[in-house]
Short mmCIF file of C-alpha atoms and ligand atoms in Angstrom, two decimals:
data_model
loop_
_atom_site.label_atom_id
_atom_site.label_comp_id
_atom_site.label_asym_id
_atom_site.label_seq_id
_atom_site.Cartn_x
_atom_site.Cartn_y
_atom_site.Cartn_z
CA MET X 1 158.58 10.88 58.42
CA ALA X 2 157.45 14.00 60.27
CA LEU X 3 156.32 17.05 58.33
CA GLN X 4 159.15 19.57 58.17
CA PHE X 5 159.82 22.93 56.61
CA TYR X 6 162.82 25.15 56.22
CA ASN X 7 162.37 28.09 58.57
CA THR X 8 164.07 31.29 57.39
CA ALA X 9 164.17 32.49 61.00
CA SER X 10 166.45 29.63 62.14
CA ARG X 11 167.97 28.87 58.70
CA LYS X 12 167.16 25.21 59.39
CA LYS X 13 164.57 22.61 58.59
CA GLU X 14 162.25 22.18 61.56
CA ILE X 15 159.47 19.75 62.36
CA PHE X 16 156.08 21.40 61.96
CA THR X 17 153.30 20.80 64.47
CA LEU X 18 150.54 23.01 65.81
CA PRO X 19 150.54 24.17 69.42
CA GLU X 20 147.92 22.49 71.65
CA GLY X 21 144.43 23.83 71.13
CA VAL X 22 145.10 25.67 67.86
CA PRO X 23 142.42 24.33 65.47
CA ALA X 24 143.88 25.51 62.14
CA VAL X 25 147.25 26.65 60.82
CA ARG X 26 147.39 30.44 61.20
CA MET X 27 148.93 31.41 57.90
CA TYR X 28 149.56 34.77 56.25
CA CYS X 29 150.97 35.36 52.78
CA CYS X 30 152.04 38.74 51.42
CA GLY X 31 149.83 39.40 48.41
CA PRO X 32 150.08 41.48 45.26
CA THR X 33 150.46 45.22 44.81
CA VAL X 34 147.72 45.93 42.32
CA TYR X 35 149.08 48.73 40.14
CA HIS X 36 150.04 46.39 37.32
CA PHE X 37 149.58 42.80 36.17
CA ALA X 38 151.26 40.15 38.28
CA HIS X 39 154.18 38.60 36.44
CA ILE X 40 154.84 34.89 36.37
CA GLY X 41 157.60 35.39 38.96
CA ASN X 42 155.11 36.74 41.50
CA LEU X 43 152.87 33.85 40.58
CA ARG X 44 155.64 31.33 41.19
CA THR X 45 155.56 32.45 44.82
CA TYR X 46 151.78 31.94 45.05
CA ILE X 47 152.10 28.52 43.42
CA PHE X 48 154.67 27.53 46.08
CA GLU X 49 152.28 28.77 48.79
CA ASP X 50 149.52 26.72 47.18
CA PHE X 51 151.68 23.58 47.39
CA LEU X 52 152.21 24.45 51.04
CA VAL X 53 148.48 24.79 51.83
CA ARG X 54 147.71 21.59 49.94
CA THR X 55 150.49 19.74 51.78
CA LEU X 56 149.22 20.94 55.16
CA ASN X 57 145.75 19.71 54.17
CA TYR X 58 147.22 16.37 53.05
CA TYR X 59 148.79 16.02 56.50
CA GLY X 60 145.37 16.62 58.04
CA TYR X 61 145.66 20.29 58.99
CA LYS X 62 143.01 22.93 58.37
CA VAL X 63 144.51 26.22 57.25
CA ASN X 64 143.28 29.76 57.89
CA HIS X 65 144.99 31.19 54.83
CA ILE X 66 145.01 34.98 54.59
CA VAL X 67 146.31 36.84 51.53
CA ASN X 68 146.36 40.62 51.43
CA ILE X 69 145.80 42.89 48.46
CA THR X 70 148.04 45.96 48.61
CA ASP X 71 145.71 48.49 47.06
CA VAL X 72 146.95 51.47 49.07
CA GLY X 73 149.50 53.30 47.01
CA HIS X 74 152.73 52.82 48.87
CA LEU X 75 155.88 54.38 47.61
CA THR X 76 158.25 53.08 44.97
CA SER X 77 161.18 52.46 47.30
CA ASP X 78 161.58 50.50 50.50
CA ALA X 79 162.90 53.72 52.02
CA ASP X 80 159.44 55.33 52.05
CA SER X 81 160.34 57.80 49.35
CA GLY X 82 159.72 58.08 45.62
CA ASP X 83 156.44 58.10 43.74
CA ASP X 84 153.24 56.44 44.77
CA LYS X 85 152.91 53.25 42.72
CA MET X 86 149.13 53.36 42.47
CA GLU X 87 149.11 57.00 41.40
CA LYS X 88 151.79 56.22 38.83
CA GLY X 89 149.64 53.37 37.48
CA ALA X 90 146.60 55.66 37.34
CA ALA X 91 148.53 58.38 35.47
CA ARG X 92 149.91 55.80 33.03
CA GLU X 93 146.45 54.54 32.15
CA GLY X 94 144.35 57.68 32.60
CA LYS X 95 142.15 55.99 35.22
CA SER X 96 141.42 56.65 38.88
CA VAL X 97 143.50 54.83 41.48
CA TRP X 98 140.38 52.99 42.60
CA ASP X 99 139.73 51.77 39.05
CA ILE X 100 143.35 50.70 38.74
CA ALA X 101 143.11 48.74 41.99
CA LYS X 102 139.86 47.05 40.92
CA PHE X 103 141.08 46.22 37.44
CA TYR X 104 144.38 44.69 38.55
CA THR X 105 142.82 42.87 41.50
CA ASP X 106 140.38 41.20 39.09
CA ALA X 107 143.19 40.42 36.65
CA PHE X 108 145.25 38.96 39.49
CA MET X 109 142.43 36.71 40.64
CA ALA X 110 141.85 35.56 37.07
CA ASP X 111 145.52 34.48 36.87
CA TRP X 112 145.27 32.85 40.29
CA HIS X 113 142.35 30.69 39.12
CA ARG X 114 143.90 29.93 35.74
CA LEU X 115 146.87 28.48 37.61
CA ASN X 116 144.48 26.42 39.73
CA ILE X 117 145.68 27.99 42.97
CA GLN X 118 143.14 27.30 45.69
CA GLU X 119 141.08 30.20 46.99
CA PRO X 120 142.50 31.47 50.30
CA THR X 121 140.25 31.52 53.34
CA ARG X 122 140.13 35.29 53.02
CA TRP X 123 141.46 38.05 50.77
CA THR X 124 142.18 41.19 52.77
CA PRO X 125 142.45 44.47 50.83
CA ALA X 126 144.49 47.07 52.72
CA THR X 127 142.03 49.88 51.95
CA GLN X 128 139.34 47.98 53.85
CA HIS X 129 141.53 47.79 56.97
CA ILE X 130 142.66 51.36 57.51
CA GLN X 131 141.23 51.54 61.04
CA GLU X 132 143.10 48.38 62.09
CA GLN X 133 146.33 49.92 60.80
CA ILE X 134 145.69 53.16 62.66
CA ASP X 135 144.96 51.21 65.85
CA LEU X 136 148.23 49.33 65.55
CA VAL X 137 150.21 52.53 65.06
CA LYS X 138 148.42 53.97 68.12
CA THR X 139 149.50 50.97 70.20
CA LEU X 140 153.09 51.43 69.06
CA GLU X 141 152.90 55.12 69.89
CA GLU X 142 151.51 54.43 73.37
CA LYS X 143 154.30 51.97 74.02
CA GLY X 144 156.93 54.53 73.00
CA TYR X 145 158.21 53.00 69.76
CA THR X 146 157.41 55.90 67.42
CA TYR X 147 158.49 59.43 66.67
CA ARG X 148 157.14 62.18 64.48
CA THR X 149 158.85 63.98 61.60
CA SER X 150 157.43 66.61 59.28
CA ASP X 151 156.25 63.92 56.86
CA GLY X 152 154.99 61.13 59.07
CA ILE X 153 155.07 58.86 62.10
CA TYR X 154 158.10 56.56 62.13
CA PHE X 155 159.08 53.37 63.91
CA ASP X 156 162.25 53.74 65.94
CA SER X 157 164.16 50.57 65.07
CA LEU X 158 166.82 51.16 67.72
CA LYS X 159 164.16 50.41 70.34
CA PHE X 160 163.85 46.85 69.04
CA PRO X 161 167.24 45.29 69.87
CA ARG X 162 166.56 42.14 67.83
CA TYR X 163 165.94 44.20 64.68
CA ALA X 164 168.93 42.81 62.78
CA ASP X 165 168.52 39.16 63.79
CA PHE X 166 165.96 37.88 61.32
CA ALA X 167 167.74 38.97 58.13
CA ARG X 168 171.22 38.71 59.72
CA LEU X 169 171.70 42.38 58.88
CA ASP X 170 174.93 44.23 59.44
CA VAL X 171 173.05 47.15 60.94
CA GLU X 172 176.15 49.15 61.85
CA ASN X 173 177.32 49.26 58.25
CA LEU X 174 173.83 49.77 56.93
CA ARG X 175 173.29 52.73 59.22
CA LYS X 176 176.69 54.20 58.37
CA GLY X 177 176.33 53.59 54.64
CA SER X 178 173.07 55.38 54.02
CA ARG X 179 173.31 58.68 55.82
CA ILE X 180 172.53 60.58 52.63
CA ASP X 181 168.97 59.40 52.09
CA MET X 182 167.80 59.60 55.70
CA GLY X 183 165.68 62.76 55.63
CA GLU X 184 164.52 63.35 59.20
CA LYS X 185 164.77 59.68 60.13
CA LYS X 186 166.87 58.95 63.20
CA ASN X 187 168.24 55.65 61.85
CA ALA X 188 168.50 54.29 58.33
CA THR X 189 166.48 51.24 59.37
CA ASP X 190 163.54 53.28 60.76
CA PHE X 191 160.42 53.15 58.63
CA ALA X 192 157.17 55.04 58.17
CA LEU X 193 154.05 53.80 59.95
CA TRP X 194 151.86 56.67 58.80
CA LYS X 195 152.67 59.25 56.13
CA PHE X 196 151.10 62.70 55.96
CA SER X 197 149.51 63.89 52.73
CA PRO X 198 151.45 66.80 51.24
CA LYS X 199 150.04 70.15 52.40
CA ASP X 200 149.69 71.56 48.90
CA LYS X 201 148.10 68.55 47.22
CA LYS X 202 145.11 66.28 47.78
CA ARG X 203 146.09 62.66 47.35
CA ALA X 204 143.82 60.27 45.48
CA MET X 205 143.83 57.95 48.50
CA GLU X 206 144.00 59.48 51.95
CA TRP X 207 142.35 59.04 55.33
CA ASP X 208 141.87 60.88 58.60
CA SER X 209 143.99 59.74 61.51
CA PRO X 210 144.93 60.98 64.99
CA TRP X 211 148.11 62.40 63.40
CA GLY X 212 146.47 64.16 60.46
CA VAL X 213 145.27 63.24 56.97
CA GLY X 214 147.51 60.75 55.24
CA PHE X 215 148.00 57.09 54.43
CA PRO X 216 149.59 54.05 56.07
CA GLY X 217 153.22 53.11 55.48
CA TRP X 218 153.48 49.92 53.48
CA HIS X 219 154.63 47.44 56.14
CA ILE X 220 151.91 48.07 58.69
CA GLU X 221 149.06 46.56 56.65
CA CYS X 222 150.43 43.03 56.81
CA SER X 223 150.89 43.07 60.59
CA ALA X 224 147.47 44.64 61.17
CA MET X 225 145.58 42.20 58.96
CA ALA X 226 147.56 39.15 60.05
CA MET X 227 146.69 39.92 63.68
CA LYS X 228 143.06 40.67 62.94
CA TYR X 229 142.41 37.33 61.30
CA ASN X 230 144.99 35.08 62.94
CA GLY X 231 145.83 36.62 66.32
CA PRO X 232 149.22 37.88 67.57
CA THR X 233 151.17 34.75 66.60
CA LEU X 234 151.14 33.12 63.18
CA ASP X 235 152.17 29.53 62.56
CA ILE X 236 153.49 30.32 59.06
CA HIS X 237 154.22 33.58 57.29
CA CYS X 238 155.21 33.42 53.61
CA GLY X 239 156.47 35.64 50.84
CA GLY X 240 159.27 35.96 48.32
CA THR X 241 162.93 36.16 49.42
CA ASP X 242 163.06 39.85 48.45
CA HIS X 243 160.90 40.60 51.48
CA ILE X 244 163.29 39.20 54.08
CA ARG X 245 165.57 42.21 54.55
CA VAL X 246 163.08 45.04 54.84
CA HIS X 247 159.41 44.15 54.72
CA HIS X 248 159.41 41.07 56.93
CA THR X 249 162.07 42.48 59.23
CA ASN X 250 159.81 45.49 59.75
CA GLU X 251 156.70 43.36 60.17
CA ILE X 252 158.45 41.45 62.96
CA ALA X 253 159.68 44.63 64.68
CA GLN X 254 156.32 46.40 64.76
CA SER X 255 154.27 43.27 65.60
CA GLU X 256 156.51 42.02 68.40
CA CYS X 257 156.80 45.50 69.92
CA ALA X 258 153.01 45.90 69.83
CA ASN X 259 152.11 42.47 71.20
CA GLY X 260 155.14 41.34 73.19
CA VAL X 261 154.98 37.82 71.69
CA GLN X 262 156.63 36.03 68.77
CA PHE X 263 155.00 37.16 65.50
CA ALA X 264 155.51 34.05 63.34
CA ARG X 265 156.76 30.59 64.29
CA PHE X 266 157.76 29.65 60.73
CA TRP X 267 158.87 31.99 57.96
CA MET X 268 158.91 30.44 54.50
CA HIS X 269 160.25 32.25 51.45
CA GLY X 270 160.02 31.39 47.78
CA GLU X 271 163.11 31.99 45.64
CA PHE X 272 162.97 34.07 42.47
CA LEU X 273 161.97 33.24 38.98
CA ARG X 274 164.69 34.73 36.83
CA THR X 275 164.81 35.75 33.19
CA ALA X 276 167.79 35.92 30.89
CA SER X 277 169.27 39.03 29.42
CA GLU X 278 172.19 39.33 27.05
CA GLU X 279 175.24 41.02 28.48
CA LYS X 280 178.00 42.31 26.21
CA LEU X 281 181.47 41.29 27.34
CA GLU X 282 184.66 43.30 26.78
CA ASP X 283 185.83 40.97 24.00
CA GLY X 284 182.66 41.71 22.02
CA THR X 285 180.96 38.39 22.73
CA THR X 286 177.73 38.18 24.66
CA GLU X 287 176.80 36.18 27.70
CA GLN X 288 173.39 35.18 28.99
CA LYS X 289 172.77 36.44 32.51
CA PHE X 290 169.81 35.55 34.66
CA GLY X 291 168.20 38.12 36.95
CA LYS X 292 165.05 38.49 39.02
CA MET X 293 161.91 39.13 37.05
CA SER X 294 160.59 42.39 38.41
CA LYS X 295 157.46 44.50 38.10
CA SER X 296 159.14 47.87 38.30
CA SER X 297 161.71 47.13 35.58
CA GLY X 298 158.79 46.94 33.15
CA GLU X 299 160.06 43.73 31.52
CA PHE X 300 157.94 40.94 32.70
CA LEU X 301 155.90 38.04 31.44
CA THR X 302 152.25 37.51 32.27
CA VAL X 303 150.04 34.43 32.17
CA SER X 304 148.10 36.02 29.29
CA LEU X 305 151.29 36.35 27.29
CA LEU X 306 152.08 32.66 27.84
CA MET X 307 148.57 31.85 26.62
CA ASP X 308 149.05 34.06 23.57
CA ARG X 309 152.13 31.99 22.81
CA GLY X 310 150.09 28.79 22.90
CA PHE X 311 150.79 27.60 26.43
CA ASN X 312 148.19 26.52 28.89
CA PRO X 313 148.52 28.19 32.33
CA LEU X 314 148.92 24.70 33.81
CA ASP X 315 152.02 24.20 31.65
CA TYR X 316 153.56 26.95 33.77
CA ARG X 317 152.33 25.30 36.97
CA PHE X 318 153.96 22.06 35.79
CA PHE X 319 157.15 24.01 35.03
CA ALA X 320 157.14 25.35 38.61
CA ILE X 321 156.84 21.82 40.02
CA GLY X 322 160.13 20.93 38.33
CA SER X 323 162.27 22.95 40.73
CA HIS X 324 162.34 23.24 44.51
CA TYR X 325 160.81 26.49 45.80
CA ARG X 326 164.05 27.49 47.54
CA ASN X 327 166.07 27.34 44.31
CA TYR X 328 166.16 29.92 41.58
CA LEU X 329 164.09 28.97 38.58
CA ASN X 330 165.44 30.30 35.30
CA PHE X 331 162.79 31.01 32.74
CA THR X 332 163.40 30.46 29.03
CA TRP X 333 160.87 29.70 26.33
CA GLU X 334 162.79 26.48 25.58
CA ALA X 335 162.52 25.39 29.20
CA LEU X 336 158.79 26.13 29.27
CA THR X 337 158.33 24.24 26.00
CA GLY X 338 160.20 21.31 27.54
CA ALA X 339 157.83 21.40 30.52
CA LYS X 340 154.82 21.51 28.22
CA GLU X 341 156.05 18.43 26.33
CA ALA X 342 156.74 16.56 29.57
CA PHE X 343 153.29 17.53 30.85
CA LYS X 344 151.74 16.24 27.61
CA SER X 345 153.50 12.90 27.96
CA LEU X 346 152.33 12.68 31.56
CA HIS X 347 148.79 13.18 30.27
CA LYS X 348 149.29 10.38 27.75
CA LYS X 349 149.80 8.07 30.71
CA THR X 350 147.14 9.49 33.04
CA ASP X 351 144.29 10.25 30.59
CA PRO X 352 143.52 6.55 29.96
CA LEU X 353 143.26 6.07 33.74
CA ILE X 354 140.52 8.68 34.26
CA GLY X 355 137.49 7.20 36.00
CA LYS X 356 139.20 3.87 36.78
CA ALA X 357 140.25 4.45 40.40
CA THR X 358 139.85 1.58 42.85
CA ALA X 359 140.90 1.19 46.47
CA ILE X 360 144.62 1.24 47.23
CA THR X 361 145.30 -2.17 48.73
CA SER X 362 148.58 -3.61 47.47
CA GLU X 363 151.77 -3.12 49.48
CA ALA X 364 153.53 -1.71 46.41
CA ALA X 365 150.87 0.99 45.90
CA LYS X 366 150.87 1.87 49.60
CA ALA X 367 154.66 2.20 49.46
CA PHE X 368 154.36 4.74 46.61
CA GLN X 369 151.84 6.69 48.63
CA ASN X 370 154.09 6.77 51.69
CA GLU X 371 157.08 7.81 49.64
CA PHE X 372 155.06 10.59 48.07
CA LYS X 373 153.85 11.83 51.45
CA ASP X 374 157.45 11.87 52.71
CA ALA X 375 158.61 13.84 49.67
CA ILE X 376 156.05 16.63 50.00
CA GLY X 377 156.47 16.64 53.78
CA ASP X 378 160.22 17.10 53.39
CA ASP X 379 160.06 20.86 52.86
CA LEU X 380 157.81 20.48 49.80
CA ASN X 381 160.11 18.43 47.61
CA MET X 382 157.89 18.67 44.55
CA PRO X 383 160.49 17.52 41.99
CA ARG X 384 160.92 14.30 44.00
CA ALA X 385 157.15 13.93 44.31
CA LEU X 386 156.82 14.20 40.53
CA GLY X 387 159.57 11.60 40.09
CA ILE X 388 157.64 9.23 42.37
CA MET X 389 154.51 9.71 40.27
CA ASN X 390 156.44 8.87 37.09
CA THR X 391 158.01 5.76 38.63
CA MET X 392 154.61 4.69 39.93
CA LEU X 393 153.06 5.06 36.45
CA LYS X 394 155.80 2.86 34.96
CA SER X 395 155.47 0.23 37.68
CA ASP X 396 153.39 -2.93 37.42
CA ILE X 397 150.73 -2.10 40.01
CA ASP X 398 147.28 -2.42 38.47
CA ASP X 399 145.52 0.40 36.63
CA GLY X 400 142.84 0.90 39.29
CA GLU X 401 145.48 1.61 41.92
CA LYS X 402 147.45 3.77 39.52
CA ALA X 403 144.36 5.82 38.82
CA ALA X 404 143.67 6.18 42.56
CA LEU X 405 147.23 7.30 43.23
CA VAL X 406 147.15 9.85 40.38
CA MET X 407 144.03 11.39 41.91
CA ASP X 408 145.59 11.32 45.36
CA PHE X 409 148.86 12.94 44.23
CA ASP X 410 147.01 15.54 42.20
CA LYS X 411 145.54 16.91 45.44
CA ILE X 412 149.03 18.39 45.80
CA PHE X 413 150.09 18.97 42.19
CA GLY X 414 146.78 20.63 41.27
CA LEU X 415 147.28 19.77 37.59
CA LYS X 416 143.67 18.79 36.92
CA LEU X 417 144.67 15.27 36.01
CA ASP X 418 141.04 14.23 36.38
CA GLN X 419 140.44 15.85 32.98
CA PRO X 420 141.94 14.80 29.66
CA ARG X 421 144.38 17.37 28.33
CA GLU X 422 142.36 18.27 25.21
CA GLU X 423 139.29 19.07 27.23
CA TYR X 424 140.74 21.64 29.60
CA ALA X 425 143.16 22.95 26.98
CA LYS X 426 140.17 24.16 25.00
CA LYS X 427 138.79 25.96 28.01
CA GLY X 428 142.05 27.62 29.00
CA ALA X 429 142.13 25.53 32.19
CA ASN X 430 139.04 27.26 33.52
CA ASP X 431 136.69 24.39 33.98
CA GLU X 432 134.12 26.58 35.62
CA ILE X 433 133.28 29.17 33.04
CA ASP X 434 130.92 31.56 34.74
CA THR X 435 128.44 32.00 31.90
CA ALA X 436 126.04 34.11 33.98
CA LYS X 437 128.82 36.56 34.88
CA ILE X 438 129.96 36.80 31.25
CA GLU X 439 126.42 37.45 30.01
CA ALA X 440 125.91 40.09 32.72
CA LEU X 441 129.14 41.84 31.74
CA ILE X 442 128.16 41.80 28.08
CA ALA X 443 124.77 43.30 28.96
CA ALA X 444 126.45 45.99 31.07
CA ARG X 445 128.80 46.77 28.19
CA LYS X 446 125.86 47.07 25.81
CA GLU X 447 124.26 49.59 28.14
CA ALA X 448 127.51 51.53 28.52
CA ARG X 449 127.83 51.72 24.73
CA ALA X 450 124.22 52.87 24.38
CA ASN X 451 125.10 55.67 26.83
CA LYS X 452 128.28 56.41 24.87
CA ASN X 453 130.30 55.59 27.99
CA TRP X 454 133.29 54.30 26.06
CA ALA X 455 135.59 54.21 29.06
CA GLU X 456 133.23 51.82 30.85
CA SER X 457 132.68 49.68 27.77
CA ASP X 458 136.48 49.38 27.33
CA ARG X 459 136.88 48.52 30.98
CA ILE X 460 134.35 45.70 30.65
CA ARG X 461 136.06 44.40 27.52
CA ASP X 462 139.34 44.34 29.50
CA GLU X 463 137.66 42.59 32.40
CA LEU X 464 136.37 39.91 30.03
CA ALA X 465 139.80 39.62 28.44
CA ALA X 466 141.28 39.06 31.89
CA MET X 467 138.79 36.18 32.26
CA ASN X 468 140.14 34.83 28.97
CA ILE X 469 136.92 35.70 27.14
CA VAL X 470 137.02 37.24 23.68
CA ILE X 471 133.99 39.15 22.43
CA LYS X 472 132.90 39.84 18.87
CA ASP X 473 130.43 42.55 17.90
CA SER X 474 128.27 42.18 14.81
CA LYS X 475 124.90 43.44 13.53
CA GLU X 476 123.21 40.53 15.25
CA GLY X 477 124.72 41.44 18.61
CA THR X 478 127.71 40.40 20.68
CA THR X 479 129.01 36.86 20.83
CA TRP X 480 131.75 35.54 23.07
CA SER X 481 134.20 32.66 23.08
CA VAL X 482 136.98 31.36 25.25
CA LYS X 483 140.37 32.32 23.96
CA GLU X 484 142.21 29.23 22.75
P1 AMP V 501 154.57 42.34 44.71
O1 AMP V 501 153.25 42.35 44.00
O2 AMP V 501 155.67 42.99 43.92
O3 AMP V 501 154.49 42.89 46.12
O4 AMP V 501 155.05 40.83 44.85
C1 AMP V 501 154.19 39.79 45.19
C2 AMP V 501 154.98 38.56 45.63
O5 AMP V 501 155.83 38.07 44.58
C3 AMP V 501 155.89 38.81 46.82
O6 AMP V 501 155.79 37.70 47.72
C4 AMP V 501 157.27 38.88 46.22
O7 AMP V 501 158.26 38.51 47.11
C5 AMP V 501 157.15 37.87 45.06
N1 AMP V 501 158.08 38.09 43.93
C6 AMP V 501 158.46 39.26 43.36
N2 AMP V 501 159.29 39.04 42.32
C7 AMP V 501 159.46 37.69 42.21
C8 AMP V 501 160.18 36.82 41.31
N3 AMP V 501 160.90 37.28 40.30
N4 AMP V 501 160.10 35.48 41.52
C9 AMP V 501 159.34 34.98 42.54
N5 AMP V 501 158.63 35.74 43.41
C10 AMP V 501 158.67 37.08 43.25
ZN1 ZN V 502 153.55 41.67 53.68
#
């Protein structure tokens, strides 16, 4: 069966191939905003994107996988108003915005590795691509798509007639409905490309530009960095479904107006992880309601919290495999416990096979492999792929072939099935503990403490904690261990 993915742009499954002469899949994924820890909902989206990259590799494609880090403080609402998220984070923690960005970027990458998500080809922090963003806004200005207000340079969405198509927006109603919040914008769907710093206040992050000192609007970074590393047309652009209506719609508008070509051939969106809350009904009873896990609501679960509760990060990865990426996944502790138990019983079958792989020669084993390839190639049907693995393990093909198929399938699952469960469980799923880095951090902390630089010594302790390393100070010195 041919490789196919559901394309949000057409609302259909489409066969995926690369255009002639394109050597690697040009892929861009919207990355984290680093003013807080990523929650396990955000991470569900990156796990889905990891299955996608692995599947493309399995089908023989190279992937130029770009993930941005939103470290410029954009504003709390999609409407370019509200507080700056990074400055809010800095005020909350009494740190500089740059320290906040560094700390949460490191924490994010630690989670990424704990979940065994493959390193992208390139991480692209927005603050390191300010010039590219300015250049893109200049192009849009030269082509007549922008206008100026007292607080910034805006994109005129009326000049892009296809604006509503991607998200199937009812633009008329949208524009009518939100007159109140428009400020000086001409249309409700217009958005900031460059914002001016307030005249009476120096911002923690601001840059010179042809329009005055300020900072980029939050949509422009993705277009600018996607183009820089993958050219004007992407093969696949990913993100969560919450980005369809505003962020991705705006990315398409500004990119296609600047370049005059299609911005992304495939758009793939991961559905939300939801958490339950109790809702009181009129008759006094309560009902469980599931809603999107969200960073700004303040109630969210992190990988570290799961580990504190005795789960391995890969238990969560296994949990994510159990539902298709385009379906909601409802999180409960019972459901995660169920996944952990199922993962343990999978290990009971695969651990005795470690190191026994032989060539895959029998027709029955080849049939399992083909079925598996069809399942992942059918819009990443991971639940079906897992079912095939279980059926294969129960079948009567010989152990050598079983072992070979487990290793083959784990190229997609990424569950580290080449290691017995007890072994990686002890190490918190980090099989490569970077001892040199840990020792260097401990030495730096010792120096900071000698200089009475408590802020720095706390920061290092936090950095180690984010790497899942616990330190203990005693008269003899500092020792460290991996958190169980
Ligand atoms: P953010 O750091 O908030 O910009 O989000 C990072 C990524 O996580 C984006 O692709 C979002 O669409 C995605 N995301 C946000 N909330 C959820 C959720 N509850 N479940 C799955 N993905 C999410
Ligand atoms: Zn983006």
